[in-house]
Amino acid sequence: MKKSTENPADLSARIAGEIRDAIVSGRLIVDERLPSEAELASQFDVSRPTVREALKRLAAQSLIRTQRGATGGAFVNRLRFEDAYGQQITTSTLLLSMNEVSFDVACEARFTMERACAPLAAERRGPEHLARMRAEIERQQQPDLSDEAFCASDVAFHRALVDAAGNPVLSYQLAGAVEGMLPLMNMITFTARSRENILRLHGEIAEALERRDSGAVIEALSALEHYTLQLGQQVIVARTARQG
Amino acid sequence: MKKSTENPADLSARIAGEIRDAIVSGRLIVDERLPSEAELASQFDVSRPTVREALKRLAAQSLIRTQRGATGGAFVNRLRFEDAYGQQITTSTLLLSMNEVSFDVACEARFTMERACAPLAAERRGPEHLARMRAEIERQQQPDLSDEAFCASDVAFHRALVDAAGNPVLSYQLAGAVEGMLPLMNMITFTARSRENILRLHGEIAEALERRDSGAVIEALSALEHYTLQLGQQVIVARTARQG
DNA sequence: AGATTTCATTTGTCAGACATTTAGCAGCAC
DNA sequence: GTGCTGCTAAATGTCTGACAAATGAAATCT
């Protein structure tokens, strides 16, 4: 009952773990101030640099924030979605880029979840969501758009679709799944023809959402999944050829 | 173009950011060894403790691992799902427990994603998944089971369902959504009657999955969502009453 | 009373040292 | 030559002590 994690870890990791447990279990509540570094050092019977390493670990996970000065110190951070987004995206990106996950699997997961959002989005979408989607469609029509900008706009489009579901947890999960695929998507060369195909499907999605026709949204998303998979295959082939 | 993050941050945060960018962008590849702490200190023109704080930040995100000894050092870590799970669960748990997300919203997100797994699971489920689910159902029937153990078994049951979809990214996302709700679920007092209801639905899910009837799985999951929401409401009421 | 100064507290950073771990090499015995 | 032993060097882990910078609050002056 004394130490939650296994023994032979680094001191700073152990201390970070103990404080993390205290936060997650609720023994330390939001905005509560932790003891000063010197006090923690004496409590855990270690030096201040060791305590600092532990605190930096927690700061990296956005569990605490620090403040300098007389009334400063380390405070339990109220985890915000923006903070969680960043970590989620970093993690997803790495899982993909390190080949731990294939493009196909990531693609399937992404569109599976996105389709799951369709019924909610069809029910709850507001005019602002339609406007955002239409704006991105318009941008995607500009012929002098770079491939990277096209990808970014594509992400924004799907982001609007997911946000229309009105559930921040879904938005958060999808952010990782969609933006994590960005690096690979950015390797795709979008021909005029492929842009045309994508644009047509985006248009269908927007229209279906306006009609609150979730079935049509799902259908268009499935078509888009199939097409994205095709485009992704080309990148995979090119990449493995270069590596081999 | 020189520094990706804003200027007035801590040195250790800036250094961690630069190394993180190098990893995410692929300039540092998996299992590559970073320069020693002393070399990094001289490269960034800071002291070794500062470098160490930066490295601990990265270690907290499982981006690097360190090894002591002659050929030791910091190595770019191949991010594994197990590592990602832990962080995902911690993050989800905190988002919920800090009231940043309501139980209803989390519940909706969870079951929405879980239903999305149903078609894949119905198609790909193997005997081992059915066996795991049946084992958990059996455990849940034991009348002397504590509420916490019942919850844990419930999580394991749904975990098996999601794993049956055969997509590790979905498993990863759902792990956060489901296990993040555990602390709140653990506050529920499961009466004999509520256990009976849940067990019946679990049985329906397992049977439907065996028949590869995704429609029936989705139906049972929706019923379970509705019932979970009811149980959750009681907890919310109790909690706000205690706080107010 | 209000403005200014001083001060104590706390985090941020640095320098240097020692402990510990670990791989590789040299040397010795067989 | 082979195999074991011990040494050595390199690297991380930890400690001590110190100073810099920020910041709020108390003390002081006008």
Coordinates of C-alpha atoms (C1' of nucleotides) in Angstrom, one line a residue:
Chain A
M1 CA 0.0 0.0 0.0
K2 CA 3.0 2.3 0.3
K3 CA 4.2 2.5 -3.3
S4 CA 1.9 2.0 -6.1
T5 CA 4.5 1.4 -8.8
E6 CA 7.3 -1.1 -8.8
N7 CA 10.4 -0.6 -6.7
P8 CA 13.5 -0.5 -8.9
A9 CA 12.5 2.7 -10.8
D10 CA 14.2 6.0 -10.7
L11 CA 13.6 8.1 -7.7
S12 CA 12.1 10.9 -9.8
A13 CA 9.8 8.5 -11.6
R14 CA 8.6 7.0 -8.3
I15 CA 8.0 10.4 -6.8
A16 CA 6.2 11.6 -10.0
G17 CA 4.1 8.4 -9.8
E18 CA 3.1 9.0 -6.2
I19 CA 2.0 12.6 -6.9
R20 CA 0.2 11.5 -10.0
D21 CA -1.7 8.9 -8.0
A22 CA -2.6 11.6 -5.5
I23 CA -4.0 13.8 -8.3
V24 CA -5.9 11.0 -10.2
S25 CA -7.3 9.6 -7.0
G26 CA -8.5 13.0 -5.9
R27 CA -6.3 13.4 -2.8
L28 CA -5.0 16.5 -4.5
I29 CA -7.7 18.6 -6.0
V30 CA -7.7 21.2 -8.8
D31 CA -5.7 24.4 -8.2
E32 CA -4.4 23.0 -4.9
R33 CA -0.8 24.1 -4.3
L34 CA 1.8 21.4 -3.8
P35 CA 4.4 21.8 -1.1
S36 CA 7.4 23.8 -2.3
E37 CA 10.3 21.9 -4.0
A38 CA 12.3 22.2 -0.8
E39 CA 9.5 20.7 1.3
L40 CA 8.9 17.9 -1.1
A41 CA 12.6 17.2 -1.2
S42 CA 12.6 16.9 2.6
Q43 CA 9.4 14.9 2.6
F44 CA 10.6 12.3 0.1
D45 CA 14.1 12.5 1.5
V46 CA 15.7 13.4 -1.8
S47 CA 17.5 16.4 -3.2
R48 CA 15.8 19.3 -4.9
P49 CA 16.9 18.4 -8.5
T50 CA 15.3 15.0 -8.1
V51 CA 12.1 16.6 -7.0
R52 CA 12.3 19.0 -9.9
E53 CA 12.7 16.1 -12.4
A54 CA 9.6 14.5 -11.0
L55 CA 7.7 17.8 -11.3
K56 CA 8.8 18.2 -14.9
R57 CA 7.5 14.8 -15.7
L58 CA 4.1 15.8 -14.3
A59 CA 4.2 19.2 -16.1
A60 CA 4.9 17.4 -19.4
Q61 CA 1.5 15.6 -18.9
S62 CA -0.2 18.9 -18.1
L63 CA -1.0 17.6 -14.6
I64 CA 0.6 20.5 -12.9
R65 CA 1.6 24.0 -13.7
T66 CA 4.3 26.0 -12.0
Q67 CA 4.5 29.7 -11.1
R68 CA 7.5 31.6 -9.9
G69 CA 7.6 34.2 -7.2
A70 CA 6.6 34.6 -3.5
T71 CA 3.2 32.9 -3.7
G72 CA 4.4 30.6 -6.5
G73 CA 4.8 26.9 -6.6
A74 CA 3.3 23.9 -8.3
F75 CA -0.4 23.7 -8.7
V76 CA -2.7 20.9 -9.8
N77 CA -3.7 21.8 -13.2
R78 CA -7.3 21.7 -14.5
L79 CA -6.8 19.6 -17.6
R80 CA -8.3 21.4 -20.5
F81 CA -9.2 19.9 -23.9
E82 CA -6.6 22.0 -25.7
D83 CA -3.9 20.4 -23.5
A84 CA -5.2 16.9 -24.1
Y85 CA -5.5 17.5 -27.8
G86 CA -1.8 18.2 -28.2
Q87 CA -0.7 15.0 -26.4
Q88 CA -3.3 12.9 -28.2
I89 CA -2.1 14.2 -31.6
T90 CA 1.6 13.7 -30.7
T91 CA 0.9 10.1 -29.6
S92 CA -1.2 9.2 -32.6
T93 CA 1.3 10.7 -35.0
L94 CA 4.1 8.6 -33.5
L95 CA 2.1 5.4 -33.4
L96 CA 1.6 5.8 -37.1
S97 CA 4.9 7.1 -38.2
M98 CA 6.8 4.5 -36.3
N99 CA 5.0 1.8 -38.3
E100 CA 3.5 0.5 -35.1
V101 CA 0.2 1.0 -36.9
S102 CA -0.4 0.6 -40.6
F103 CA -2.1 3.3 -42.7
D104 CA -5.0 0.9 -43.4
V105 CA -5.7 0.3 -39.7
A106 CA -5.5 4.0 -38.8
C107 CA -7.8 4.8 -41.8
E108 CA -10.3 2.2 -40.8
A109 CA -10.4 3.4 -37.1
R110 CA -10.7 7.0 -38.2
F111 CA -13.6 6.5 -40.6
T112 CA -15.3 4.0 -38.3
M113 CA -15.4 6.7 -35.6
E114 CA -16.3 9.4 -38.0
R115 CA -19.2 7.5 -39.2
A116 CA -20.3 6.9 -35.7
C117 CA -20.5 10.7 -35.3
A118 CA -22.8 11.1 -38.3
P119 CA -26.1 10.4 -36.6
L120 CA -25.3 12.8 -33.8
A121 CA -24.0 15.4 -36.2
A122 CA -27.1 15.1 -38.4
E123 CA -29.3 15.7 -35.4
R124 CA -27.4 18.6 -33.8
R125 CA -25.5 20.4 -36.6
G126 CA -26.0 24.1 -36.5
P127 CA -25.6 26.7 -39.3
E128 CA -22.1 27.4 -38.1
H129 CA -20.9 23.9 -38.8
L130 CA -22.4 23.9 -42.3
A131 CA -20.7 27.3 -42.9
R132 CA -17.3 26.0 -41.8
M133 CA -17.6 23.0 -44.0
R134 CA -18.7 25.1 -47.0
A135 CA -15.9 27.5 -46.4
E136 CA -13.4 24.6 -46.5
I137 CA -15.0 23.2 -49.7
E138 CA -14.6 26.6 -51.3
R139 CA -10.9 26.7 -50.3
Q140 CA -10.3 23.2 -51.6
Q141 CA -11.6 24.3 -55.0
Q142 CA -8.8 26.8 -55.5
P143 CA -6.6 25.3 -58.1
D144 CA -3.3 26.9 -56.9
L145 CA -3.7 25.4 -53.5
S146 CA -0.6 23.4 -52.3
D147 CA -1.0 19.8 -51.3
E148 CA -0.2 20.6 -47.7
A149 CA -2.8 23.4 -47.6
F150 CA -5.3 21.0 -49.2
C151 CA -4.6 18.5 -46.5
A152 CA -5.0 21.1 -43.8
S153 CA -8.3 22.2 -45.2
D154 CA -9.4 18.6 -45.4
V155 CA -8.6 18.2 -41.7
A156 CA -10.6 21.3 -40.9
F157 CA -13.5 20.0 -42.9
H158 CA -13.7 16.8 -41.0
R159 CA -13.1 18.6 -37.8
A160 CA -16.2 20.7 -38.4
L161 CA -18.2 17.5 -39.2
V162 CA -17.1 15.9 -35.9
D163 CA -17.7 19.1 -33.9
A164 CA -21.2 19.1 -35.3
A165 CA -21.9 16.0 -33.2
G166 CA -21.6 18.3 -30.2
N167 CA -19.7 15.9 -28.0
P168 CA -16.2 17.3 -27.0
V169 CA -15.0 13.8 -26.1
L170 CA -15.6 12.6 -29.6
S171 CA -14.0 15.7 -31.0
Y172 CA -11.0 15.0 -28.8
Q173 CA -10.7 11.4 -29.8
L174 CA -11.1 12.2 -33.5
A175 CA -8.6 15.0 -33.3
G176 CA -5.9 12.4 -32.6
A177 CA -7.1 10.0 -35.2
V178 CA -7.4 12.5 -38.0
E179 CA -4.5 14.8 -37.3
G180 CA -2.3 11.9 -36.5
M181 CA -2.7 10.8 -40.1
L182 CA -1.6 14.2 -41.4
P183 CA 2.1 13.4 -41.9
L184 CA 1.2 10.5 -44.1
M185 CA -1.5 12.4 -45.9
N186 CA 1.0 15.1 -46.5
M187 CA 3.0 12.7 -48.5
I188 CA 0.2 12.2 -51.0
T189 CA 0.3 14.1 -54.3
F190 CA -3.2 15.2 -54.9
T191 CA -3.8 15.3 -58.7
A192 CA -6.5 17.5 -60.1
R193 CA -8.6 14.4 -60.6
S194 CA -8.2 13.1 -57.0
R195 CA -9.1 16.6 -55.7
E196 CA -12.2 16.5 -57.8
N197 CA -13.2 13.2 -56.3
I198 CA -12.7 14.3 -52.8
L199 CA -14.5 17.6 -53.4
R200 CA -17.5 15.8 -54.8
L201 CA -17.7 13.6 -51.7
H202 CA -17.2 16.6 -49.4
G203 CA -20.1 18.3 -51.1
E204 CA -22.3 15.2 -50.7
I205 CA -21.4 15.1 -47.0
A206 CA -22.3 18.8 -46.5
E207 CA -25.6 18.5 -48.3
A208 CA -26.6 15.3 -46.5
L209 CA -25.8 17.0 -43.2
E210 CA -27.9 19.9 -44.2
R211 CA -30.8 17.5 -44.9
R212 CA -30.0 15.8 -41.6
D213 CA -29.7 12.6 -43.6
S214 CA -27.2 10.6 -41.5
G215 CA -27.5 7.6 -43.8
A216 CA -26.2 9.6 -46.8
V217 CA -23.4 11.1 -44.6
I218 CA -22.3 7.6 -43.7
E219 CA -22.4 6.5 -47.3
A220 CA -20.3 9.4 -48.5
L221 CA -17.9 8.8 -45.7
S222 CA -17.5 5.1 -46.6
A223 CA -16.8 6.1 -50.2
L224 CA -14.2 8.6 -48.9
E225 CA -12.6 5.9 -46.8
H226 CA -12.3 3.7 -49.8
Y227 CA -10.8 6.4 -51.9
T228 CA -8.4 7.6 -49.1
L229 CA -7.2 4.0 -48.7
Q230 CA -6.4 3.9 -52.4
L231 CA -4.4 7.2 -52.2
G232 CA -2.7 5.9 -49.1
Q233 CA -1.6 2.7 -50.8
Q234 CA 0.4 4.7 -53.4
V235 CA 2.3 6.4 -50.6
I236 CA 2.9 3.2 -48.8
V237 CA 4.2 1.6 -52.0
A238 CA 6.5 4.6 -52.7
R239 CA 7.8 4.7 -49.1
T240 CA 8.6 1.0 -48.9
A241 CA 10.3 1.2 -52.3
R242 CA 12.5 4.0 -51.1
Q243 CA 13.3 2.3 -47.9
G244 CA 14.0 -1.1 -49.6
Chain B
M1 CA 11.3 29.0 -38.5
K2 CA 13.9 28.6 -35.8
K3 CA 11.8 27.9 -32.7
S4 CA 8.6 26.1 -33.0
T5 CA 7.2 27.1 -29.6
E6 CA 7.0 30.6 -28.2
N7 CA 10.0 32.2 -26.7
P8 CA 9.4 33.0 -23.0
A9 CA 9.2 29.4 -21.9
D10 CA 11.5 27.6 -19.5
L11 CA 14.7 26.4 -21.0
S12 CA 14.0 22.8 -20.2
A13 CA 10.5 23.1 -21.9
R14 CA 12.1 24.7 -25.0
I15 CA 14.8 22.0 -25.3
A16 CA 12.2 19.3 -24.7
G17 CA 10.1 20.9 -27.5
E18 CA 13.0 21.0 -29.9
I19 CA 13.9 17.4 -29.4
R20 CA 10.2 16.4 -29.5
D21 CA 9.9 18.1 -32.9
A22 CA 12.9 16.3 -34.1
I23 CA 11.4 13.0 -33.1
V24 CA 7.9 13.7 -34.5
S25 CA 9.2 15.1 -37.7
G26 CA 11.4 12.0 -38.2
R27 CA 14.8 13.8 -37.9
L28 CA 15.5 11.4 -35.0
I29 CA 14.4 7.9 -35.8
V30 CA 13.4 5.0 -33.6
D31 CA 16.2 3.5 -31.4
E32 CA 18.6 6.3 -32.4
R33 CA 20.8 7.4 -29.5
L34 CA 20.6 11.0 -28.5
P35 CA 23.9 12.8 -27.6
S36 CA 24.9 12.3 -24.0
E37 CA 23.6 14.7 -21.4
A38 CA 26.9 16.5 -21.3
E39 CA 27.0 16.9 -25.0
L40 CA 23.4 18.2 -25.1
A41 CA 24.2 20.6 -22.4
S42 CA 27.1 22.0 -24.4
Q43 CA 25.1 22.0 -27.6
F44 CA 22.2 23.9 -26.1
D45 CA 24.5 25.9 -23.9
V46 CA 22.8 25.0 -20.7
S47 CA 23.7 23.0 -17.7
R48 CA 23.2 19.3 -17.3
P49 CA 20.4 19.5 -14.8
T50 CA 18.4 21.6 -17.3
V51 CA 19.0 19.0 -20.0
R52 CA 18.0 16.3 -17.6
E53 CA 14.7 18.1 -16.8
A54 CA 14.1 18.3 -20.6
L55 CA 14.8 14.6 -21.0
K56 CA 12.5 13.7 -18.1
R57 CA 9.7 15.6 -19.8
L58 CA 10.2 13.5 -22.9
A59 CA 10.5 10.3 -20.8
A60 CA 7.1 11.1 -19.2
Q61 CA 5.5 11.0 -22.7
S62 CA 7.3 7.7 -23.5
L63 CA 9.1 9.5 -26.3
I64 CA 12.6 8.4 -25.1
R65 CA 13.9 5.7 -22.8
T66 CA 17.2 6.0 -20.9
Q67 CA 19.8 3.4 -20.1
R68 CA 22.7 3.5 -17.7
G69 CA 26.1 2.3 -18.2
A70 CA 28.9 2.5 -20.7
T71 CA 26.8 2.2 -23.9
G72 CA 23.9 3.9 -22.2
G73 CA 22.2 7.1 -23.0
A74 CA 18.8 8.4 -24.1
F75 CA 17.2 6.5 -27.1
V76 CA 14.2 7.4 -29.2
N77 CA 11.5 5.1 -28.0
R78 CA 9.3 3.0 -30.2
L79 CA 6.0 4.1 -28.8
R80 CA 4.0 0.9 -27.9
F81 CA 0.3 0.7 -27.4
E82 CA 0.7 -0.2 -23.7
D83 CA 2.6 3.0 -23.1
A84 CA -0.1 5.0 -25.0
Y85 CA -2.9 3.3 -23.1
G86 CA -1.7 4.5 -19.7
Q87 CA -1.4 8.1 -20.8
Q88 CA -4.8 7.9 -22.5
I89 CA -6.5 6.5 -19.5
T90 CA -4.9 9.1 -17.1
T91 CA -5.9 11.9 -19.4
S92 CA -9.5 10.6 -19.8
T93 CA -9.9 10.0 -16.1
L94 CA -8.8 13.5 -15.3
L95 CA -11.0 15.1 -17.9
L96 CA -13.9 13.4 -16.3
S97 CA -13.1 13.7 -12.7
M98 CA -12.3 17.4 -12.9
N99 CA -15.9 17.9 -14.2
E100 CA -14.5 19.3 -17.4
V101 CA -16.7 16.6 -19.0
S102 CA -20.1 15.5 -17.7
F103 CA -20.9 11.8 -17.2
D104 CA -23.6 12.0 -19.8
V105 CA -21.2 13.3 -22.5
A106 CA -18.6 10.7 -21.7
C107 CA -21.2 8.0 -21.7
E108 CA -22.5 9.1 -25.0
A109 CA -19.0 9.2 -26.5
R110 CA -18.2 5.8 -25.1
F111 CA -21.2 4.0 -26.4
T112 CA -21.2 5.8 -29.7
M113 CA -17.7 4.5 -30.4
E114 CA -18.4 1.1 -28.9
R115 CA -21.4 0.7 -31.3
A116 CA -19.2 1.7 -34.1
C117 CA -17.0 -1.3 -33.3
A118 CA -19.9 -3.7 -33.5
P119 CA -20.0 -4.3 -37.2
L120 CA -16.2 -5.0 -37.3
A121 CA -16.4 -7.1 -34.2
A122 CA -19.3 -9.2 -35.6
E123 CA -17.3 -9.9 -38.7
R124 CA -13.9 -10.6 -37.1
R125 CA -14.6 -12.0 -33.6
G126 CA -12.8 -15.2 -32.9
P127 CA -13.6 -17.9 -30.3
E128 CA -11.2 -16.3 -27.9
H129 CA -13.2 -13.1 -27.7
L130 CA -16.4 -15.0 -27.1
A131 CA -14.6 -17.0 -24.4
R132 CA -13.3 -13.9 -22.7
M133 CA -16.8 -12.4 -22.7
R134 CA -18.4 -15.5 -21.4
A135 CA -15.8 -15.8 -18.6
E136 CA -16.6 -12.2 -17.5
I137 CA -20.3 -12.9 -17.6
E138 CA -19.8 -15.9 -15.4
R139 CA -17.8 -13.8 -12.9
Q140 CA -20.4 -11.1 -12.9
Q141 CA -23.0 -13.7 -11.8
Q142 CA -21.2 -14.4 -8.5
P143 CA -23.4 -12.8 -5.9
D144 CA -20.6 -12.1 -3.4
L145 CA -18.7 -10.0 -5.9
S146 CA -17.8 -6.5 -4.7
D147 CA -19.0 -3.5 -6.7
E148 CA -15.5 -2.7 -7.6
A149 CA -14.8 -6.1 -8.9
F150 CA -18.1 -6.0 -10.8
C151 CA -16.9 -2.8 -12.5
A152 CA -13.6 -4.3 -13.3
S153 CA -15.2 -7.3 -14.9
D154 CA -17.6 -5.0 -16.8
V155 CA -14.6 -3.2 -18.2
A156 CA -12.9 -6.4 -19.2
F157 CA -16.1 -7.6 -20.9
H158 CA -16.3 -4.4 -23.0
R159 CA -12.6 -4.6 -23.7
A160 CA -13.1 -8.0 -25.2
L161 CA -15.9 -6.7 -27.4
V162 CA -13.8 -3.9 -28.7
D163 CA -10.8 -6.1 -29.2
A164 CA -12.9 -8.4 -31.3
A165 CA -13.0 -5.6 -33.9
G166 CA -9.4 -6.4 -34.5
N167 CA -8.3 -2.8 -34.8
P168 CA -5.7 -1.8 -32.2
V169 CA -6.3 1.9 -32.7
L170 CA -10.0 1.5 -31.8
S171 CA -9.0 -0.6 -28.8
Y172 CA -6.6 2.2 -27.8
Q173 CA -9.2 4.9 -28.1
L174 CA -11.9 2.9 -26.3
A175 CA -9.5 2.0 -23.5
G176 CA -9.4 5.7 -22.6
A177 CA -13.1 6.2 -22.9
V178 CA -14.1 3.2 -20.9
E179 CA -11.5 3.1 -18.3
G180 CA -11.6 6.8 -17.8
M181 CA -15.2 6.3 -16.6
L182 CA -14.2 3.8 -14.1
P183 CA -13.8 6.1 -11.1
L184 CA -17.3 7.4 -11.6
M185 CA -18.6 3.9 -12.2
N186 CA -17.0 2.7 -9.1
M187 CA -19.2 5.1 -7.1
I188 CA -22.2 3.3 -8.3
T189 CA -23.9 0.9 -5.9
F190 CA -24.9 -2.1 -8.0
T191 CA -28.0 -3.6 -6.5
A192 CA -28.9 -7.2 -7.3
R193 CA -31.6 -5.9 -9.7
S194 CA -29.2 -3.7 -11.6
R195 CA -26.7 -6.4 -11.9
E196 CA -29.4 -8.7 -13.3
N197 CA -30.3 -6.1 -15.9
I198 CA -26.7 -5.6 -16.9
L199 CA -26.0 -9.3 -17.1
R200 CA -29.0 -9.9 -19.3
L201 CA -27.7 -7.3 -21.8
H202 CA -24.2 -8.7 -21.6
G203 CA -25.6 -12.0 -22.4
E204 CA -27.5 -10.6 -25.4
I205 CA -24.4 -8.9 -26.7
A206 CA -22.4 -12.1 -26.4
E207 CA -25.0 -14.1 -28.2
A208 CA -25.5 -11.6 -30.9
L209 CA -21.8 -11.5 -31.5
E210 CA -21.7 -15.2 -31.8
R211 CA -24.4 -15.1 -34.4
R212 CA -22.4 -12.2 -36.1
D213 CA -25.6 -10.1 -35.8
S214 CA -24.2 -6.6 -35.5
G215 CA -27.6 -5.1 -35.5
A216 CA -28.5 -7.0 -32.3
V217 CA -25.2 -6.0 -30.7
I218 CA -25.9 -2.3 -31.4
E219 CA -29.4 -2.6 -30.0
A220 CA -28.2 -4.2 -26.8
L221 CA -25.4 -1.6 -26.5
S222 CA -28.0 1.2 -26.8
A223 CA -30.1 -0.4 -24.1
L224 CA -27.0 -0.6 -21.9
E225 CA -26.2 3.0 -22.6
H226 CA -29.6 4.0 -21.5
Y227 CA -29.4 2.0 -18.4
T228 CA -25.8 3.1 -17.5
L229 CA -27.0 6.7 -17.9
Q230 CA -29.7 6.0 -15.4
L231 CA -27.3 4.6 -12.9
G232 CA -24.9 7.4 -13.5
Q233 CA -27.6 10.0 -12.8
Q234 CA -27.9 8.6 -9.3
V235 CA -24.2 9.1 -8.7
I236 CA -24.3 12.6 -10.0
V237 CA -27.2 13.5 -7.8
A238 CA -25.5 12.0 -4.8
R239 CA -22.2 13.8 -5.6
T240 CA -23.7 17.2 -6.1
A241 CA -25.8 16.8 -3.0
R242 CA -22.7 16.1 -1.0
Q243 CA -20.8 18.9 -2.5
G244 CA -23.7 21.4 -2.2
Chain C
dA1 C1' -4.3 57.1 2.6
dG2 C1' -1.5 56.2 -1.1
dA3 C1' 2.7 55.3 -3.4
dT4 C1' 7.3 53.4 -3.0
dT5 C1' 10.7 50.5 -1.3
dT6 C1' 12.4 46.5 0.8
dC7 C1' 12.2 41.8 1.7
dA8 C1' 11.1 37.0 2.0
dT9 C1' 9.7 33.2 -0.6
dT10 C1' 9.8 30.3 -4.5
dT11 C1' 11.1 28.6 -8.9
dG12 C1' 14.8 28.6 -12.6
dT13 C1' 19.6 27.8 -13.5
dC14 C1' 24.3 26.7 -12.9
dA15 C1' 28.7 24.3 -11.4
dG16 C1' 31.0 20.5 -9.5
dA17 C1' 31.2 16.3 -7.3
dC18 C1' 30.3 11.5 -6.2
dA19 C1' 27.7 7.0 -6.7
dT20 C1' 26.1 3.4 -9.7
dT21 C1' 25.7 0.8 -13.7
dT22 C1' 27.5 -1.4 -17.6
dA23 C1' 30.1 -2.7 -21.8
dG24 C1' 34.5 -3.6 -23.4
dC25 C1' 39.3 -4.6 -22.9
dA26 C1' 43.5 -6.3 -20.9
dG27 C1' 45.6 -9.8 -18.5
dC28 C1' 46.0 -14.0 -16.3
dA29 C1' 45.3 -19.0 -15.6
dC30 C1' 44.5 -23.3 -17.8
Chain D
dG1 C1' 43.8 -20.6 -27.9
dT2 C1' 40.1 -20.3 -24.5
dG3 C1' 37.8 -18.7 -20.6
dC4 C1' 37.5 -16.3 -16.5
dT5 C1' 38.7 -12.1 -13.8
dG6 C1' 39.2 -7.6 -12.8
dC7 C1' 40.0 -3.0 -14.4
dT8 C1' 38.6 1.0 -16.8
dA9 C1' 36.0 4.3 -19.0
dA10 C1' 31.6 6.3 -20.2
dA11 C1' 27.2 7.3 -19.1
dT12 C1' 23.2 8.2 -16.2
dG13 C1' 21.5 8.9 -11.3
dT14 C1' 21.9 11.8 -7.3
dC15 C1' 23.5 15.3 -4.0
dT16 C1' 25.2 19.8 -2.3
dG17 C1' 25.5 24.5 -2.5
dA18 C1' 24.9 28.6 -4.7
dC19 C1' 23.0 32.5 -7.4
dA20 C1' 19.5 34.7 -10.5
dA21 C1' 14.9 36.2 -11.4
dA22 C1' 10.2 36.8 -10.4
dT23 C1' 6.5 38.2 -7.4
dG24 C1' 3.5 39.2 -3.8
dA25 C1' 3.3 41.2 0.7
dA26 C1' 4.9 43.9 4.4
dA27 C1' 7.3 48.0 5.8
dT28 C1' 8.3 52.7 5.0
dC29 C1' 8.0 57.2 3.3
dT30 C1' 5.4 61.1 1.5

